[in-house]
Tab-separated table of C-alpha atoms and ligand atoms in Angstrom:
chain	number	residue	atom	x	y	z
U	907	UNK	CA	0.020	-0.048	-0.219
U	908	UNK	CA	0.711	3.543	-0.515
U	909	UNK	CA	1.891	6.122	2.138
U	910	UNK	CA	-0.361	8.039	3.147
U	911	UNK	CA	1.230	11.091	3.341
U	912	UNK	CA	3.883	11.348	1.190
U	913	UNK	CA	2.620	8.432	-1.070
U	914	UNK	CA	5.973	6.358	-0.972
U	915	UNK	CA	5.083	2.392	-0.874
U	916	UNK	CA	5.330	1.508	2.468
U	917	UNK	CA	6.776	-1.771	4.027
U	918	UNK	CA	5.463	-4.669	6.429
U	919	UNK	CA	6.950	-5.179	9.437
U	920	UNK	CA	5.917	-7.526	11.761
U	921	UNK	CA	5.770	-6.200	15.714
U	922	UNK	CA	4.740	-8.087	18.086
U	923	UNK	CA	3.204	-10.875	15.922
U	924	UNK	CA	0.800	-7.789	14.076
U	925	UNK	CA	1.826	-6.996	10.459
U	926	UNK	CA	2.231	-3.389	10.338
U	927	UNK	CA	2.424	-0.860	7.375
U	928	UNK	CA	5.620	1.453	7.780
U	929	UNK	CA	6.858	4.555	5.506
U	930	UNK	CA	10.608	4.469	5.376
U	931	UNK	CA	10.225	7.722	4.130
U	932	UNK	CA	8.342	9.959	7.030
U	933	UNK	CA	7.899	7.538	9.761
U	934	UNK	CA	4.401	7.096	8.724
U	935	UNK	CA	2.166	3.546	10.283
U	936	UNK	CA	-1.026	2.162	8.605
U	937	UNK	CA	-2.920	0.267	11.351
U	938	UNK	CA	-5.851	-2.502	10.710
U	939	UNK	CA	-8.764	-1.884	12.855
U	940	UNK	CA	-8.151	-4.373	15.462
U	941	UNK	CA	-4.831	-4.240	15.514
U	942	UNK	CA	-3.883	-1.869	18.176
U	943	UNK	CA	-6.016	-3.427	20.348
U	944	UNK	CA	-3.191	-6.640	19.870
U	945	UNK	CA	-0.302	-4.420	20.205
U	946	UNK	CA	-1.369	-3.116	23.336
U	947	UNK	CA	-1.419	-5.824	26.395
U	948	UNK	CA	-3.039	-4.806	28.718
U	949	UNK	CA	-6.516	-5.763	28.613
U	950	UNK	CA	-8.107	-3.231	31.127
U	951	UNK	CA	-6.140	0.108	29.344
U	952	UNK	CA	-7.782	-1.111	26.012
U	953	UNK	CA	-11.101	-1.459	26.992
U	954	UNK	CA	-10.745	2.345	28.064
U	955	UNK	CA	-9.127	3.379	24.738
U	956	UNK	CA	-11.633	1.507	22.648
U	957	UNK	CA	-14.646	2.978	24.569
U	958	UNK	CA	-13.208	6.622	24.094
U	959	UNK	CA	-12.734	5.559	20.341
U	960	UNK	CA	-16.644	4.320	20.135
U	961	UNK	CA	-18.030	7.878	22.167
U	962	UNK	CA	-15.778	8.965	19.636
U	963	UNK	CA	-15.152	12.602	21.669
U	964	UNK	CA	-13.470	15.678	20.009
U	965	UNK	CA	-13.419	13.693	16.871
U	966	UNK	CA	-13.347	16.288	13.316
U	967	UNK	CA	-13.639	15.502	9.222
U	968	UNK	CA	-10.090	14.336	7.982
U	969	UNK	CA	-8.086	15.490	4.717
U	970	UNK	CA	-6.711	11.490	4.266
U	971	UNK	CA	-8.270	8.979	2.728
U	972	UNK	CA	-8.414	5.671	4.222
U	973	UNK	CA	-6.811	3.179	1.962
U	974	UNK	CA	-9.258	0.167	2.272
U	975	UNK	CA	-12.564	1.722	1.432
U	976	UNK	CA	-11.585	5.607	-0.036
U	977	UNK	CA	-14.404	7.129	2.307
U	978	UNK	CA	-12.445	10.543	4.005
U	979	UNK	CA	-10.926	9.143	7.480
U	980	UNK	CA	-12.087	11.278	10.976
U	981	UNK	CA	-9.300	12.702	13.498
U	982	UNK	CA	-10.043	11.683	17.260
U	983	UNK	CA	-8.187	13.239	20.090
U	984	UNK	CA	-7.388	10.549	22.835
U	985	UNK	CA	-5.258	11.268	25.883
U	986	UNK	CA	-6.124	13.795	28.859
U	987	UNK	CA	-2.736	15.276	29.612
U	988	UNK	CA	-0.541	14.199	26.778
U	989	UNK	CA	-2.151	14.425	24.033
U	990	UNK	CA	-2.550	12.647	20.225
U	991	UNK	CA	-4.649	13.046	17.366
U	992	UNK	CA	-5.155	10.179	14.968
U	993	UNK	CA	-6.494	9.603	11.669
U	994	UNK	CA	-8.925	6.412	12.123
U	995	UNK	CA	-11.417	5.229	9.018
U	996	UNK	CA	-15.341	5.339	10.612
U	997	UNK	CA	-15.988	1.989	9.324
U	998	UNK	CA	-12.936	0.685	10.997
U	999	UNK	CA	-10.530	-0.437	8.616
U	1000	UNK	CA	-7.753	1.237	10.571
U	1001	UNK	CA	-5.782	3.695	11.952
U	1002	UNK	CA	-3.209	6.003	11.026
U	1003	UNK	CA	-0.555	7.069	12.860
U	1004	UNK	CA	2.259	10.060	11.537
U	1005	UNK	CA	5.839	9.035	12.722
U	1006	UNK	CA	6.020	8.921	16.211
U	1007	UNK	CA	2.157	8.965	16.772
U	1008	UNK	CA	1.914	5.209	17.736
U	1009	UNK	CA	4.728	5.274	20.358
U	1010	UNK	CA	2.700	8.277	22.181
U	1011	UNK	CA	-0.620	6.218	22.221
U	1012	UNK	CA	0.895	3.544	23.531
U	1013	UNK	CA	2.411	5.105	26.373
U	1014	UNK	CA	-0.815	6.667	27.331
U	1015	UNK	CA	-2.652	3.470	27.260
U	1016	UNK	CA	0.102	0.721	28.421
U	1017	UNK	CA	1.498	2.317	31.492
U	1018	UNK	CA	3.498	-0.343	32.182
U	1019	UNK	CA	6.636	1.604	30.545
U	1020	UNK	CA	8.555	-1.694	29.476
U	1021	UNK	CA	6.457	-3.834	27.981
U	1022	UNK	CA	7.307	-5.920	25.104
U	1023	UNK	CA	5.404	-4.024	22.929
U	1024	UNK	CA	7.493	-0.604	24.553
U	1025	UNK	CA	10.506	-2.545	23.447
U	1026	UNK	CA	10.240	-2.869	19.916
U	1027	UNK	CA	9.288	-0.275	18.923
U	1028	UNK	CA	12.632	0.977	20.287
U	1029	UNK	CA	14.260	-1.572	18.742
U	1030	UNK	CA	12.449	-0.710	15.384
U	1031	UNK	CA	13.360	3.093	15.215
U	1032	UNK	CA	15.917	3.403	16.946
U	1033	UNK	CA	14.975	5.141	20.480
Q	2370	ZN	ZN1	5.412	8.277	3.693
Q	2371	ZN	ZN1	-12.354	2.687	5.559
């Protein structure tokens, strides 16, 4: 698939047994619907996050199109103090993260900073 941001072909990376599309050019990441829940291992935190998503609070029309259905995605603001705005397909096809946004989202919802997915992200993106 092509990057939603810079239109370069994306590479597929495996992260915690989840295949993610990653843009080497701009650092953007596409996760198919349901993959974020697999990446974040803490079930209670995931429930909280899904409730946030379902409530769709602080959504705004976005400008990017879903690569699956080509409909315009919506911008969702998540987090209490550290806010991150991500693009989500309203039909649950997936979520787009700009550079570093996936890490920020995982840090908001996964309070265990030494979890496997944190380590993997650090290794993968050299942070
Ligand atoms: Zn890109
Ligand atoms: Zn879609």
